[in-house]
mmCIF file of C-alpha atoms in Angstrom:
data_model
loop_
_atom_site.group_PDB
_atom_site.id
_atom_site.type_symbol
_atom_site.label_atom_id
_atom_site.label_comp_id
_atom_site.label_asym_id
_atom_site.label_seq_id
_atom_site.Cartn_x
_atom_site.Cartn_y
_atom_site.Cartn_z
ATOM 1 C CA UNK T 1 -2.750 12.859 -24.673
ATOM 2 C CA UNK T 2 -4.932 14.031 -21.821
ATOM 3 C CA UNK T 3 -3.609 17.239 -19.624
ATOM 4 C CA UNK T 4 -1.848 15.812 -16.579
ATOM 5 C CA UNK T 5 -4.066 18.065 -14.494
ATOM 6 C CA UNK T 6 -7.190 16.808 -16.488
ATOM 7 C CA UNK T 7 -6.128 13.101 -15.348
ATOM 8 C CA UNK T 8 -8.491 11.361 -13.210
ATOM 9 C CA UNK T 9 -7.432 9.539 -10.192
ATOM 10 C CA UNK T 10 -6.616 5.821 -9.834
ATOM 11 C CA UNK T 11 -8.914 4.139 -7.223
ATOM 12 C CA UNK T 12 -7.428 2.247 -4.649
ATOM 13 C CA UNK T 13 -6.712 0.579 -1.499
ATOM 14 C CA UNK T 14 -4.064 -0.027 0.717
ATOM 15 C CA UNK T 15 -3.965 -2.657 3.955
ATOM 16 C CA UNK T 16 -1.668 -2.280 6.918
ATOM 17 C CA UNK T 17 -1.170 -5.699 7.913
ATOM 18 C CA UNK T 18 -0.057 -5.642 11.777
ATOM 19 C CA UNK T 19 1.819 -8.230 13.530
ATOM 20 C CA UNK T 20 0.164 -9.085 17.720
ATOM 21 C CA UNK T 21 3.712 -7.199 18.372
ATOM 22 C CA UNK T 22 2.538 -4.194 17.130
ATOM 23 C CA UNK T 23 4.481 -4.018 13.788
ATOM 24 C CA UNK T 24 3.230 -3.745 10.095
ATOM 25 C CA UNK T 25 4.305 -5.597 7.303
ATOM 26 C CA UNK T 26 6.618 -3.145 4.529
ATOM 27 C CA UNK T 27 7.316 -4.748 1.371
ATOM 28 C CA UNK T 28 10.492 -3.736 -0.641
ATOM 29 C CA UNK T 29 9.389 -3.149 -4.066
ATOM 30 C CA UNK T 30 10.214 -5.633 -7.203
ATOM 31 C CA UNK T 31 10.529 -2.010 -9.167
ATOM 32 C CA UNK T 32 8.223 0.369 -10.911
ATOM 33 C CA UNK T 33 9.078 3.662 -12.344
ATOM 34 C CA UNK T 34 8.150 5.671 -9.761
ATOM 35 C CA UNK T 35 10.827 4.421 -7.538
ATOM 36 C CA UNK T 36 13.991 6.604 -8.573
ATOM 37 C CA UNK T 37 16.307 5.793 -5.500
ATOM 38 C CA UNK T 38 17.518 2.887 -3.287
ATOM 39 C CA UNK T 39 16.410 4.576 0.049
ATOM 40 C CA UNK T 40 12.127 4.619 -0.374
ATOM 41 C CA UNK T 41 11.588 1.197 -1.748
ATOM 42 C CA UNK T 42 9.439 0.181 1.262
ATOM 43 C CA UNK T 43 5.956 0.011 1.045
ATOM 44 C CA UNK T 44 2.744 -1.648 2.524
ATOM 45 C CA UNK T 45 0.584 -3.485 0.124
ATOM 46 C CA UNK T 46 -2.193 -1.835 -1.698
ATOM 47 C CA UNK T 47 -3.477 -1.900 -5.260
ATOM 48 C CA UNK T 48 -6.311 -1.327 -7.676
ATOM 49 C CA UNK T 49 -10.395 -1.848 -6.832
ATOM 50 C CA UNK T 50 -11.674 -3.723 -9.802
ATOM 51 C CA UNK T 51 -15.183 -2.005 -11.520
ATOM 52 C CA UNK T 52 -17.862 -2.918 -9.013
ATOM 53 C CA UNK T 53 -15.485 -4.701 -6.203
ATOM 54 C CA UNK T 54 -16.641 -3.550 -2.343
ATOM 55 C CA UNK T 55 -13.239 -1.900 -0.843
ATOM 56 C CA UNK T 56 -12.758 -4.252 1.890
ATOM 57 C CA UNK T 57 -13.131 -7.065 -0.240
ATOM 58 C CA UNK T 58 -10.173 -5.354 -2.745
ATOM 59 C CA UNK T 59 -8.344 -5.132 0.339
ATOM 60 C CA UNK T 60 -8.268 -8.691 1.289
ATOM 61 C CA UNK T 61 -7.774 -9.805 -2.764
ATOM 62 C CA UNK T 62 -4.482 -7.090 -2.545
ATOM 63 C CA UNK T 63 -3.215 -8.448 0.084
ATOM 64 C CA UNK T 64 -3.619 -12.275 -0.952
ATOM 65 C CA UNK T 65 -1.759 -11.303 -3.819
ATOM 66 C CA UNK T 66 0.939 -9.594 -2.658
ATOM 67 C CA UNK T 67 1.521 -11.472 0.378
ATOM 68 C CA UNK T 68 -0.211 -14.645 0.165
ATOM 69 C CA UNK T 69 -1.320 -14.014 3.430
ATOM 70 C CA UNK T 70 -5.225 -14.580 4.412
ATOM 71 C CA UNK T 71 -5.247 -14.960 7.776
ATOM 72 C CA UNK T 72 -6.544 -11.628 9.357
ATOM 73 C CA UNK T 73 -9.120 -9.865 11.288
ATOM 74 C CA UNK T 74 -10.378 -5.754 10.350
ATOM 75 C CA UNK T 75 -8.950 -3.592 13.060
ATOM 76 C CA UNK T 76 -9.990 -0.436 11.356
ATOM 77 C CA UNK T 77 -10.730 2.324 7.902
ATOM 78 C CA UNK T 78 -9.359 5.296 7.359
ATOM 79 C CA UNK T 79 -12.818 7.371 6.931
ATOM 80 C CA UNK T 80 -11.945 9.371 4.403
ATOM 81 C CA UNK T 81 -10.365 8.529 0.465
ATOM 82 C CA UNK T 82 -6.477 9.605 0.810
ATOM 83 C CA UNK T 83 -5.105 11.236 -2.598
ATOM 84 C CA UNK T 84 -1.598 11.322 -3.698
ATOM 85 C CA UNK T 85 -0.399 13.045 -7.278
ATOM 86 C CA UNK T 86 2.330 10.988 -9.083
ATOM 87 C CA UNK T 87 5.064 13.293 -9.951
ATOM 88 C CA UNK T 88 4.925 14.473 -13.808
ATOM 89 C CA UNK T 89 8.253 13.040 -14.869
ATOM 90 C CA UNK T 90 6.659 9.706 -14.005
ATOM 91 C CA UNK T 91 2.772 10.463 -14.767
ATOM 92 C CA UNK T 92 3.126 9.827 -18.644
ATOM 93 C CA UNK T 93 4.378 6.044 -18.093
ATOM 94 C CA UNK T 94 3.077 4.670 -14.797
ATOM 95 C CA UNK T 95 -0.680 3.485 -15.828
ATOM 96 C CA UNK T 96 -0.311 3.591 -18.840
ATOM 97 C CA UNK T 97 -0.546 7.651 -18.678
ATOM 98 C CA UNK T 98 -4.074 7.764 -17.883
ATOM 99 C CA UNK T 99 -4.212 8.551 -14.182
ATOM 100 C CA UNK T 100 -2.567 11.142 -12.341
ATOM 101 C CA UNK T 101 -2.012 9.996 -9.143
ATOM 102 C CA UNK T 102 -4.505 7.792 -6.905
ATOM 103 C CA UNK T 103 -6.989 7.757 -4.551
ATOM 104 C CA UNK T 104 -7.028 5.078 -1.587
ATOM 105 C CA UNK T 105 -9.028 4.170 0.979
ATOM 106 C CA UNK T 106 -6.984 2.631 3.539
ATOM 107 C CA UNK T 107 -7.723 -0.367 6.348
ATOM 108 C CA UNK T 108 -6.113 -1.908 8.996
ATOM 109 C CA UNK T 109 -5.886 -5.545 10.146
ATOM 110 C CA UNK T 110 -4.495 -7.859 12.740
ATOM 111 C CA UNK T 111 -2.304 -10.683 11.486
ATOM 112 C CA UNK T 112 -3.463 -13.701 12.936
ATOM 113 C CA UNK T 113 -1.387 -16.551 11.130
ATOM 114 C CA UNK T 114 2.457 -17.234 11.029
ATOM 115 C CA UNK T 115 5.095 -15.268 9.593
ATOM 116 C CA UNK T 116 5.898 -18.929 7.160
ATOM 117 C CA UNK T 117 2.250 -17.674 5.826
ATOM 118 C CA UNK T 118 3.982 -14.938 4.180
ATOM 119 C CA UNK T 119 5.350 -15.551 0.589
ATOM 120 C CA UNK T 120 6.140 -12.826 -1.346
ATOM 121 C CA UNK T 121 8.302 -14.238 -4.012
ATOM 122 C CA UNK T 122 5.438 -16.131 -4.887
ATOM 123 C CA UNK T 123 2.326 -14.681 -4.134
ATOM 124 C CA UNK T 124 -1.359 -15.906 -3.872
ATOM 125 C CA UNK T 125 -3.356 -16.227 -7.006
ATOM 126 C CA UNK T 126 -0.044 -16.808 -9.180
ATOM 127 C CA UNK T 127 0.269 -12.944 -9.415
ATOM 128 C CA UNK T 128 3.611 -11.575 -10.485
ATOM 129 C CA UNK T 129 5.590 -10.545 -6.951
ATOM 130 C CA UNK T 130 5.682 -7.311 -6.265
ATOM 131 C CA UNK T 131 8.231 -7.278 -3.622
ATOM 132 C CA UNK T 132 11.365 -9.097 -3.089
ATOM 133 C CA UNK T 133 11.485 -8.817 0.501
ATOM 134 C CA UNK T 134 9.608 -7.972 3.487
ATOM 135 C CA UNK T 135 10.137 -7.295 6.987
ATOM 136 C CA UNK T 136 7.935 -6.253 10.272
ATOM 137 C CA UNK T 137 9.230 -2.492 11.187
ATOM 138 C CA UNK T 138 7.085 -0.165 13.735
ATOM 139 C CA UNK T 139 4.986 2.134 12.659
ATOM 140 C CA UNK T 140 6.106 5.391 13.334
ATOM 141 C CA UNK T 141 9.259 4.086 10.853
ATOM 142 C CA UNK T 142 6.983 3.897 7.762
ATOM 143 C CA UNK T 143 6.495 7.397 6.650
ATOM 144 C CA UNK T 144 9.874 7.480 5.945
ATOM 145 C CA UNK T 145 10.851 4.583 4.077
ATOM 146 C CA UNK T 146 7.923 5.170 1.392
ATOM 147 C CA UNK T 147 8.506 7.254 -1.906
ATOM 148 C CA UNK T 148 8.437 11.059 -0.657
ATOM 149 C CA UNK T 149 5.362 11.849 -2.904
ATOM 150 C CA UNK T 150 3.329 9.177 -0.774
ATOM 151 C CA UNK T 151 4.619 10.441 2.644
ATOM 152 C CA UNK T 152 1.201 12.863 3.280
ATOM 153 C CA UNK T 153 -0.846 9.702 2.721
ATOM 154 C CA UNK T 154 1.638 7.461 4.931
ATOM 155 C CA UNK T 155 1.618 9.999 7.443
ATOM 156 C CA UNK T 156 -1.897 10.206 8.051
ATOM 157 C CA UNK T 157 -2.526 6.481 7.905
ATOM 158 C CA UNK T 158 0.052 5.997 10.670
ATOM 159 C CA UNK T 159 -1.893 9.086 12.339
ATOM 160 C CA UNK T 160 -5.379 6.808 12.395
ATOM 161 C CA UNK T 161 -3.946 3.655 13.237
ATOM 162 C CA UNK T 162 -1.643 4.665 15.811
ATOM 163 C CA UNK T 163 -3.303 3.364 18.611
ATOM 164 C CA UNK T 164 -2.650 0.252 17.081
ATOM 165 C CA UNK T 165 0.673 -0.145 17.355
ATOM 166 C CA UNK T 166 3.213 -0.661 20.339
ATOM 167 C CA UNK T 167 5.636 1.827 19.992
#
């Protein structure tokens, strides 16, 4: 088994879906290892870029199969690719134990449809749901209801987008 410092990154991308209130979609999560306690369980959809796949493009697939929803306009990218290490304790089962953490590049979009558009017990594509629940929450709320290892990469995405919002 590969050192966990040798571990390359996952490559990513993550979409913060915005209600014309100003809110943003958080998902609670179905599970996954790296979630050890009841209180960070919240999260806004993101997911893997498939060999070849344009970023935006993964972005829209990610969120069609998470939320179902398709019915959105680009607001904006985070310029640069935000990295976060998965913990150690987890690193050996999430992925299979061949990534150490990810790398994400991050966009934000306007939701233009109706919240009934949203299903995320059974998500677009026939993917397997990964959240149970979902509500709209401001912004500035989101750094702390993710994981704490993500909270540098939640952080600064709230930091770019924040003129976005209407807190």
């Amino acid at each position: 088994m590969a050192r966990y410092e040798d571990l390359p990154y996952r490559t990513c991308v993550g979409v913060m879906l915005i209600n014309p209130k100003g809110l943003v979609f958080i998902g609670r999560r179905a599970g996954g290892i790296e979630h050890v306690d009841e209180s960070h369980v919240w999260q806004m959809p993101q997911g893997g870029v498939d060999p070849g796949e344009d970023t935006w493009d993964a972005a829209r697939r990610e969120l069609y199969e998470e939320t179902s929803v398709r019915s959105v306009e680009r607001l904006g990218e985070v310029p640069d690719w935000l990295i976060y290490d998965i913990p150690r304790t987890v690193a050996g089962r999430a992925w299979k134990g061949r990534f150490r953490g990810q790398r994400q590049k991050w966009f934000a979009v306007r939701f233009t449809g109706k919240d009934s558009e949203i299903n995320v017990e059974n998500p677009g594509g026939g993917h397997k749901a990964e959240f149970v629940s979902w509500r709209w929450e401001p912004m500035k709320n989101l750094p702390e209801l993710i994981i704490p290892f993500k909270r540098p990469v939640y952080e600064r995405v709230v930091k770019e987008f924040a003129a976005l919002a209407d807190d």
